[in-house]
Amino acid sequence: VSSLSEVDASTLPRDKVCIVSIFGKSSFLANGCKAFLIDEALGKNIFQGMFTDPGEINIDEPADIQGFYHPESRVIFLHLIGSFDTKCLLQKCHSIENELKEKTFLEVWSDLQCSFSKALLLIFHLSHIILVAHPTTTFDVSYIHLFQTLDSVRQKAVPCLTDLLRSFPISQDWVQAGRPCSPRVLFIFQTNAPEFQSESIDSSDGTGKTRSKKFPPIKRLEHALEDQIYRILRKSRVITNISGNSLFAVPANQEFVYVTSKKSLIVDPLGYLMNQLKECCSFPKSPGEMDPSKSKSYLLNRRGSIQNQTANDLPAFALTPEDGASEHSFKAFLWQHIDLALSKGFDDNVGRNIVRAYFELPTAQIWFQIANKLKNWFFMEPKDSRSGAVMSLLKTTLDIDVRFSEGRCAKVLPLASAAYQDNLPTHYTLDYHERKLNQALQVFAMHARGPAFQQFAQQLEEDCERLWQNGHQMCEFRSLTGNHCINPLHRASEDDEDVDDKTLPIMPHCSQVKMLSACDCGRRQASREDPFEVKAANYSFYSSLHDDCCGKLERIKFPVFTSTTGVSRPAQISPVQAHQQSEETRRKRHESQPGRGESQVTTTSMSLALSFGQPGSSDMFPTEESAVELSQGSEESPRQTSDQEVIISLRESKVTESPEKCTGGEKLGVLRQPSTTEYLPGMLHSESPLGLLPMFPSWSLICLGPSSLYSHNIGIQEQPGFIPGTNFLLPWDVTVKLEHKDRWPTVWDGKRPHTWKTKKGGKDGSQFTVKIFIGVEYECPRGHRFMCSAPDKVLRATSSGLVKDNANKITGNDMPLYFPCPCRGSKHQVAQLIRIHVVTPKAPVHVTLNPRVQAAPPPSPVFSPGNSEPVKLSQSAYWVLRLPFVYQGDQGPYLPPKDPVPVEVCHLLKGTYDIAEQISEKS
Amino acid sequence: SGHITGDDQKLSLLPEMSTPVKLVDGENLQWCDNAMEFLVDQTNFYVVGILGLQGSGKSTVMSLLAGQLGEITGRQLFKPETRELRERGEHCTSGIDIYVTSERMILLDTQPLLSASVMDHMVQFEKKIPCGTDYRATENALQIQSLQITAFLLTVCHTVILVQDWFTDPNLLRFIQSAEMLKPATPTNPHELSASIEDTTDYYPHLVFLQNKCQRGDFSPSTVCDMEELLLNVFQNSKLKHTGSVWMEFIPIKDESLHMEVANLFLLPEREAEEKGVLPNYRGHPGFNSLGRSLTQQLMSVPRSTLTHTALSEKNWFHYAARMWEAVKKSSLFLEYGRLLP
């Protein structure tokens, strides 16, 4: 097609010419060649080239039309090669491989068919005779729809074509119709069936009875096909009485079907040559044995090739010239139509029509000019809206599958959308949205079909997403206990950084989860909202109960930020900074350890040495190691005795100057000089930047009253929520060995209460035993409370109310932060270590507390109340340490486990409890 | 093993089918219950259907699979076109024929797709168009009818053979994919509303491309490779299982591990006449009989996935197929599609 413009029309003779075109489907082996019959008729290798290889098919062009002008017979032959030719389709598929990966074949095929149809339209507007080649002997009914489509597009295109043709020296009929005539279409079929092979032999069936039929089988087939095709084309209104109104016409009184039976097209050169070789090597048969048909075709073959070699320089293996004597000849079949066209022209109107059909033969010169013009119009991008409409009509009429799919999907889309919107709450979570969307997609997948599926499924997804985001989104902000806020998407405050949309209403987060918690001291329970802020979780709730309960009790305060200027702002802690800080802190801590140890010693004037039943301790807290070293360094500390007492030696420190307390304080102050303008935004932990204190304490330490509040026979009282049998403290017997006898106040001599006894060995009163009661209390969100007697065991009193355990396992081990609640509920709850009860003895020692909590696996920080040294509890009193309700690091809260299973890594670290000597105020 | 002998006994008691019977009659495309008496309540069966244009050799291939090409008796199991029909350009099989082999293979032979002869019959005898008056034009009725038969086969067969006698009609390849698009959804059990889309996947059969009446040139490895490539490209986005189950055993494949990515393409030559002369012809293939055996064996060993979400017995299958045939005929999808035809 592209080379059409290169033909120099002026050099052509001025003879009137007839145009014969051929198109159709061809098999892979035919190499896209359907025009072999024309080659055969002309006795020249024109279209098929050597061994049917048509050479490179130009696949970049929408269609490839090869042309040949045969001046002797005044015929221009056109051969259309396109996607109907398997060879061409293969190459096309190859070149659009990537497109085929994304698009379905249905879409690709409609594109291919569209460009092929344009080429067909061009041919139908330029030809007098059109041959439709079939590779088999059956009429291809898929052409009906194609012809109908071409006709409707043709009719629409007539005005455009009339405009294009006006300037040419052709008849008004041609200009008005857009074509020289209503072309004649002839159908060509191929067969390999043996009974059609040799038309010269009179057919006889198996019984030997010669059929008295007028025509050979191939003729009968041709006539049957002619009738069939005529009826079908009439019925489908492809052909009508007035040929000028139809896309084409078939002649009423001439044959228009030709079946070729000869294997004249050599599609398999190798096989052909091998057969030739075989025949050469065969013994010549005697004439009597000869199979007449076979020998004839063989001779014909040879004669043909010799003839053609002389006639044409090309070796013409592919040619078997027509036997002129044969009645059944393609040349005769075709030339009767060509001759008519060149003489009278066609008039294929039927019925009583007065109108004569228009018919015109152009000169080759004019024809080339017109062909060029029409070609441009059909294949160029449409310039005006009128031609654009014609092309889009072609595309839509052919695009049945895609149109069906789009229509179908568009119809199903609202159904699927409705499935999404069915029973939709006013606002809902992402998870719920995804589940509903999945349901909707399922409905869609059930009913939607075809190539448009993906596109519409995506639209459904977008629609649902938009609907959700358009006022149906739930806030889903996670509370500090891991529940999400159930309010519609909102801002928590004016300057909420998490939400971009500033038009959203401001309201507090709410998960609507209610919990039951006891107050600081544990004597009063109250329901609480699921906290979203640390302050509410760890401070506000508890202080709100102060008025009703424990507000007036003695309390040891943990360090908090105090503003001196009245201006306070949160310190900015970026994660990177925090990390650097933590590195720095760690290094500093290591550096300062000796100093800290010293300061500890100097403050208490005594160093502590611990010796446990199982030596060795958690290495999570570096300072612990120094304590262990200290204890192991003391040779005198006795091992655990048979009655499972824990012996703690109190040894006088090397530094005896008592007023050094203040020095220690200064030293601490150097280490952690609290800022008075900036406060710590979160909770205090081992990675917190130095010098910052929180606005509020997350911990509380309260003295419930005298030690007599607790009776080991009855257990804890006036503490609601305890699971029966778990409300006991555990005795912890500690042998205290006083190493600095001189400093021991004599006032205690002879007045020892029963809680501490002199050991046999220590006649001088330098060694005695104290009994401390300790309880590690867990609380679940439903307010159930219980004590643990070991890291893996809930404390249980015997049926008679006796407690056999002692506190050694809870003082000597890390205690889990989370423990499955033994309460019976539909869903098992996770209880959290919340309180430590200590009943101190009436002895000249202080029980000290130094709680540190590892709330998540390392490297997460260790939380502590912020005390610089172990907190000393007063003697003979009932103390309650309340731990934080939530633990929040710089990157967010450390959530409790979802399932009630013990978590190995979350612990209250051992080393919480200790004894320190009482220091007389007087000294 | 006791169980197997029990089954064997049961099977041996079955009435042998002497000839195929109608499953769908050609006149009005009505379901026929004739085959029911040949089916039993066992689940180990295999349904093979065949599709193709007129004269491509559907009935012959089906007879080959049943092992009854009639070499000795001269009578083929599924009637092929007679010489007279061929001369008149007419088709032979109309509607759908069914035959159950002793190996419990259920063979479905169909009338030709998009056949001019079928359409001509509609035109000539002014037959009431089977699909009702929904389709104004005969050519549209013909196309819808062909699509319905194809969609039906794609729903109730384990394996569908697409037979062609030349390579290849792109319209036919497109047509199969149109039918794939129109085939009814596999019914889901309403009691189990599955959570994910994957659970409700539709059923898709194996699709085997059988090139019948092949010439020597078709068997050259490069030609077979080109055919494979074209089919893979065209069916790339189709869900029909078109790869990995049937291949030309004697044609070397470059990489053995690529078997799974090879289209189910099989080439059958023309049935050769007695070889005459001293020197044998070079055919380029092992011969019709050998290839026929290979094809039968490969088809028999194609993995059989369940057609529905529950396993069916032969009788259940028959009822299911009847339901699907009605579903296909009444499906609004075909009506919608038909309205778009020119």
Tab-separated table of C-alpha atoms in Angstrom, chain A residues 65-307:
chain	number	residue	atom	x	y	z
A	65	ILE	CA	-1.730	-5.002	-0.654
A	66	GLN	CA	0.403	-6.318	-3.447
A	67	GLY	CA	-0.451	-5.196	-6.938
A	68	PHE	CA	0.368	-6.360	-10.439
A	69	TYR	CA	-0.612	-4.663	-13.690
A	70	HIS	CA	-0.899	-7.012	-16.582
A	71	PRO	CA	-1.152	-4.732	-19.631
A	72	GLU	CA	-1.699	-7.569	-22.142
A	73	SER	CA	-4.993	-8.506	-20.534
A	74	ARG	CA	-5.696	-4.957	-19.222
A	75	VAL	CA	-6.111	-6.178	-15.674
A	76	ILE	CA	-4.715	-4.877	-12.416
A	77	PHE	CA	-4.479	-7.623	-9.826
A	78	LEU	CA	-4.489	-6.754	-6.118
A	79	HIS	CA	-3.587	-9.217	-3.408
A	80	LEU	CA	-4.499	-8.246	0.168
A	81	ILE	CA	-2.418	-9.834	2.886
A	82	GLY	CA	-3.571	-9.195	6.443
A	83	SER	CA	-4.407	-10.739	9.768
A	84	PHE	CA	-6.610	-13.333	8.065
A	85	ASP	CA	-3.432	-14.849	6.717
A	86	THR	CA	-1.943	-17.019	9.429
A	87	LYS	CA	1.614	-16.168	8.495
A	88	CYS	CA	0.819	-12.485	8.804
A	89	LEU	CA	-1.077	-13.002	12.065
A	90	LEU	CA	1.905	-14.809	13.528
A	91	GLN	CA	4.212	-11.937	12.662
A	92	LYS	CA	1.727	-9.398	13.980
A	93	CYS	CA	1.374	-11.269	17.263
A	94	HIS	CA	5.123	-11.407	17.466
A	95	SER	CA	5.446	-7.657	17.064
A	96	ILE	CA	2.741	-6.846	19.606
A	97	GLU	CA	3.818	-9.489	22.098
A	98	ASN	CA	3.904	-7.020	24.951
A	99	GLU	CA	0.498	-5.637	24.113
A	100	LEU	CA	-0.870	-9.185	24.167
A	101	LYS	CA	0.426	-9.608	27.695
A	102	GLU	CA	-1.777	-6.798	28.937
A	103	LYS	CA	-4.741	-6.937	26.610
A	104	THR	CA	-6.921	-9.907	25.940
A	105	PHE	CA	-6.984	-11.366	22.461
A	106	LEU	CA	-10.570	-10.161	22.106
A	107	GLU	CA	-9.368	-6.553	22.332
A	108	VAL	CA	-6.323	-7.113	20.152
A	109	TRP	CA	-8.331	-8.939	17.541
A	110	SER	CA	-10.826	-6.118	17.264
A	111	ASP	CA	-7.947	-3.720	16.572
A	112	LEU	CA	-6.418	-6.045	14.008
A	113	GLN	CA	-9.763	-6.615	12.366
A	114	CYS	CA	-10.399	-2.906	12.236
A	115	SER	CA	-7.291	-2.119	10.245
A	116	PHE	CA	-7.894	-5.155	8.063
A	117	SER	CA	-11.437	-3.952	7.387
A	118	LYS	CA	-10.159	-0.562	6.274
A	119	ALA	CA	-8.007	-2.293	3.693
A	120	LEU	CA	-11.024	-4.333	2.652
A	121	LEU	CA	-13.121	-1.202	2.290
A	122	LEU	CA	-10.439	0.297	0.095
A	123	ILE	CA	-10.476	-2.795	-2.097
A	124	PHE	CA	-14.256	-2.791	-2.344
A	125	HIS	CA	-14.117	0.792	-3.568
A	126	LEU	CA	-11.444	0.176	-6.180
A	127	SER	CA	-12.284	-3.218	-7.699
A	128	HIS	CA	-14.573	-4.661	-10.289
A	129	ILE	CA	-14.035	-8.265	-9.299
A	130	ILE	CA	-13.161	-9.518	-5.846
A	131	LEU	CA	-12.090	-13.055	-5.158
A	132	VAL	CA	-12.629	-14.462	-1.650
A	133	ALA	CA	-10.267	-17.334	-1.013
A	134	HIS	CA	-11.221	-20.114	1.398
A	135	PRO	CA	-8.685	-22.714	2.519
A	136	THR	CA	-11.405	-25.381	2.751
A	137	THR	CA	-14.575	-26.317	0.921
A	138	THR	CA	-16.996	-24.660	3.329
A	139	PHE	CA	-18.283	-21.148	3.096
A	140	ASP	CA	-17.039	-19.075	6.000
A	141	VAL	CA	-20.184	-17.531	7.528
A	142	SER	CA	-18.152	-15.138	9.637
A	143	TYR	CA	-17.884	-13.088	6.441
A	144	ILE	CA	-21.579	-12.260	6.704
A	145	HIS	CA	-21.084	-9.997	9.697
A	146	LEU	CA	-17.986	-8.558	8.136
A	147	PHE	CA	-19.828	-7.767	4.887
A	148	GLN	CA	-22.747	-6.262	6.789
A	149	THR	CA	-20.360	-4.076	8.739
A	150	LEU	CA	-18.471	-3.009	5.633
A	151	ASP	CA	-21.733	-2.138	3.907
A	152	SER	CA	-23.040	0.048	6.718
A	153	VAL	CA	-19.705	1.845	6.921
A	154	ARG	CA	-19.589	2.179	3.121
A	155	GLN	CA	-22.978	3.839	3.017
A	156	LYS	CA	-21.947	6.259	5.681
A	157	ALA	CA	-18.684	6.988	3.857
A	158	VAL	CA	-20.291	7.793	0.487
A	159	PRO	CA	-20.574	11.575	1.039
A	160	CYS	CA	-16.920	11.776	2.051
A	161	LEU	CA	-15.839	9.727	-0.932
A	162	THR	CA	-17.993	11.806	-3.288
A	163	ASP	CA	-16.110	14.885	-2.145
A	164	LEU	CA	-12.801	13.199	-2.729
A	165	LEU	CA	-13.715	11.998	-6.217
A	166	ARG	CA	-15.247	15.185	-7.558
A	167	SER	CA	-12.035	16.470	-9.118
A	168	PHE	CA	-11.375	13.323	-11.151
A	169	PRO	CA	-12.444	12.924	-14.798
A	170	ILE	CA	-14.888	10.125	-14.042
A	171	SER	CA	-18.617	9.683	-14.425
A	172	GLN	CA	-21.126	11.193	-12.042
A	173	ASP	CA	-22.254	7.689	-11.120
A	174	TRP	CA	-18.836	6.877	-9.816
A	175	VAL	CA	-18.580	10.138	-7.934
A	176	GLN	CA	-22.031	9.714	-6.384
A	177	ALA	CA	-21.514	6.070	-5.450
A	178	GLY	CA	-17.908	6.429	-4.407
A	179	ARG	CA	-16.993	3.381	-6.488
A	180	PRO	CA	-16.843	2.429	-10.146
A	181	CYS	CA	-19.440	-0.336	-9.765
A	182	SER	CA	-20.954	-2.744	-7.346
A	183	PRO	CA	-18.175	-5.301	-7.537
A	184	ARG	CA	-18.704	-8.921	-8.317
A	185	VAL	CA	-17.523	-11.258	-5.592
A	186	LEU	CA	-16.353	-14.718	-6.577
A	187	PHE	CA	-15.635	-17.433	-4.051
A	188	ILE	CA	-12.672	-19.757	-4.320
A	189	PHE	CA	-12.377	-22.933	-2.284
A	190	GLN	CA	-9.650	-25.502	-1.913
A	191	THR	CA	-10.002	-29.194	-1.315
A	192	ASN	CA	-7.728	-32.141	-0.776
A	193	ALA	CA	-10.484	-34.693	-0.649
A	194	PRO	CA	-9.608	-37.577	-2.973
A	195	GLU	CA	-12.965	-37.791	-4.717
A	196	PHE	CA	-12.544	-34.261	-6.051
A	197	GLN	CA	-8.969	-34.811	-7.161
A	198	SER	CA	-9.410	-36.077	-10.658
A	199	GLU	CA	-12.310	-34.447	-12.329
A	200	SER	CA	-11.620	-36.136	-15.643
A	201	ILE	CA	-12.505	-39.570	-14.340
A	202	ASP	CA	-16.116	-40.376	-14.192
A	203	SER	CA	-17.058	-40.835	-10.598
A	204	SER	CA	-18.136	-44.221	-9.461
A	205	ASP	CA	-19.021	-45.162	-5.963
A	206	GLY	CA	-17.852	-48.227	-4.094
A	207	THR	CA	-20.483	-50.528	-5.545
A	208	GLY	CA	-19.189	-49.989	-9.006
A	209	LYS	CA	-22.449	-48.535	-10.157
A	210	THR	CA	-21.653	-45.663	-12.425
A	211	ARG	CA	-23.607	-42.614	-11.511
A	212	SER	CA	-25.550	-41.142	-14.291
A	213	LYS	CA	-24.853	-37.610	-13.350
A	214	LYS	CA	-24.299	-34.768	-15.667
A	215	PHE	CA	-21.410	-33.212	-13.794
A	216	PRO	CA	-18.244	-34.455	-12.150
A	217	PRO	CA	-18.247	-34.279	-8.334
A	218	ILE	CA	-16.282	-31.064	-8.163
A	219	LYS	CA	-18.844	-29.325	-10.349
A	220	ARG	CA	-21.653	-30.662	-8.201
A	221	LEU	CA	-19.873	-29.282	-5.132
A	222	GLU	CA	-19.443	-25.923	-6.836
A	223	HIS	CA	-23.103	-25.748	-7.705
A	224	ALA	CA	-24.150	-26.810	-4.218
A	225	LEU	CA	-21.930	-24.146	-2.690
A	226	GLU	CA	-23.240	-21.553	-5.133
A	227	ASP	CA	-26.813	-22.280	-4.093
A	228	GLN	CA	-25.885	-22.319	-0.427
A	229	ILE	CA	-23.969	-19.065	-0.577
A	230	TYR	CA	-26.632	-17.354	-2.638
A	231	ARG	CA	-29.392	-18.314	-0.200
A	232	ILE	CA	-27.333	-17.272	2.809
A	233	LEU	CA	-26.287	-13.925	1.320
A	234	ARG	CA	-29.840	-13.179	0.239
A	235	LYS	CA	-31.246	-14.133	3.616
A	236	SER	CA	-28.774	-11.993	5.462
A	237	ARG	CA	-29.435	-9.147	2.971
A	238	VAL	CA	-25.797	-8.856	2.016
A	239	ILE	CA	-26.947	-9.012	-1.604
A	240	THR	CA	-30.180	-7.488	-2.793
A	241	ASN	CA	-32.120	-7.069	-6.019
A	242	ILE	CA	-30.482	-3.792	-6.788
A	243	SER	CA	-26.775	-4.369	-6.870
A	244	GLY	CA	-25.965	-0.691	-6.536
A	245	ASN	CA	-27.427	-0.668	-3.052
A	246	SER	CA	-25.305	-3.545	-1.803
A	247	LEU	CA	-21.676	-3.931	-0.932
A	248	PHE	CA	-21.282	-6.302	-3.841
A	249	ALA	CA	-23.225	-8.574	-6.144
A	250	VAL	CA	-22.964	-12.113	-7.405
A	251	PRO	CA	-23.735	-12.851	-11.024
A	252	ALA	CA	-27.126	-14.349	-11.647
A	253	ASN	CA	-26.264	-16.385	-14.717
A	254	GLN	CA	-22.578	-17.076	-14.337
A	255	GLU	CA	-20.590	-19.299	-12.034
A	256	PHE	CA	-19.257	-17.486	-9.016
A	257	VAL	CA	-17.797	-20.419	-7.057
A	258	TYR	CA	-14.623	-22.224	-8.015
A	259	VAL	CA	-13.207	-25.204	-6.137
A	260	THR	CA	-9.608	-26.004	-6.855
A	261	SER	CA	-8.650	-29.569	-6.228
A	262	LYS	CA	-5.174	-29.717	-7.558
A	263	LYS	CA	-2.341	-29.443	-5.160
A	264	SER	CA	-0.870	-26.942	-7.514
A	265	LEU	CA	0.397	-24.777	-4.714
A	266	ILE	CA	3.523	-26.365	-3.451
A	267	VAL	CA	3.385	-25.440	0.185
A	268	ASP	CA	6.093	-27.864	1.187
A	269	PRO	CA	9.121	-27.507	-1.075
A	270	LEU	CA	11.100	-30.133	0.785
A	271	GLY	CA	8.360	-32.690	0.382
A	272	TYR	CA	7.963	-31.778	-3.259
A	273	LEU	CA	11.622	-32.227	-3.990
A	274	MET	CA	11.726	-35.500	-2.116
A	275	ASN	CA	8.815	-36.792	-4.116
A	276	GLN	CA	10.538	-35.720	-7.310
A	277	LEU	CA	13.653	-37.565	-6.204
A	278	LYS	CA	11.645	-40.632	-5.400
A	279	GLU	CA	9.941	-40.627	-8.749
A	280	CYS	CA	13.265	-40.255	-10.529
A	281	CYS	CA	14.574	-43.277	-8.691
A	282	SER	CA	11.494	-45.374	-9.339
A	283	PHE	CA	11.517	-47.960	-12.038
A	284	PRO	CA	9.548	-46.729	-14.981
A	285	LYS	CA	6.228	-48.450	-14.948
A	286	SER	CA	4.909	-50.207	-17.965
A	287	PRO	CA	2.059	-48.325	-19.579
A	288	GLY	CA	-0.458	-50.977	-18.610
A	289	GLU	CA	0.247	-50.626	-14.896
A	290	MET	CA	0.181	-46.911	-15.004
A	291	ASP	CA	-2.236	-45.111	-12.842
A	292	PRO	CA	-3.563	-42.758	-15.480
A	293	SER	CA	-4.310	-39.840	-13.232
A	294	LYS	CA	-1.039	-40.050	-11.442
A	295	SER	CA	1.070	-40.271	-14.545
A	296	LYS	CA	-0.800	-37.434	-16.077
A	297	SER	CA	-0.227	-35.100	-13.204
A	298	TYR	CA	3.392	-36.149	-13.100
A	299	LEU	CA	3.816	-35.436	-16.786
A	300	LEU	CA	1.952	-32.242	-16.426
A	301	ASN	CA	4.209	-31.254	-13.646
A	302	ARG	CA	7.299	-31.842	-15.673
A	303	ARG	CA	5.958	-30.233	-18.767
A	304	GLY	CA	4.806	-27.309	-16.720
A	305	SER	CA	8.128	-26.702	-15.128
A	306	ILE	CA	9.984	-26.870	-18.414
A	307	GLN	CA	7.543	-24.522	-20.032
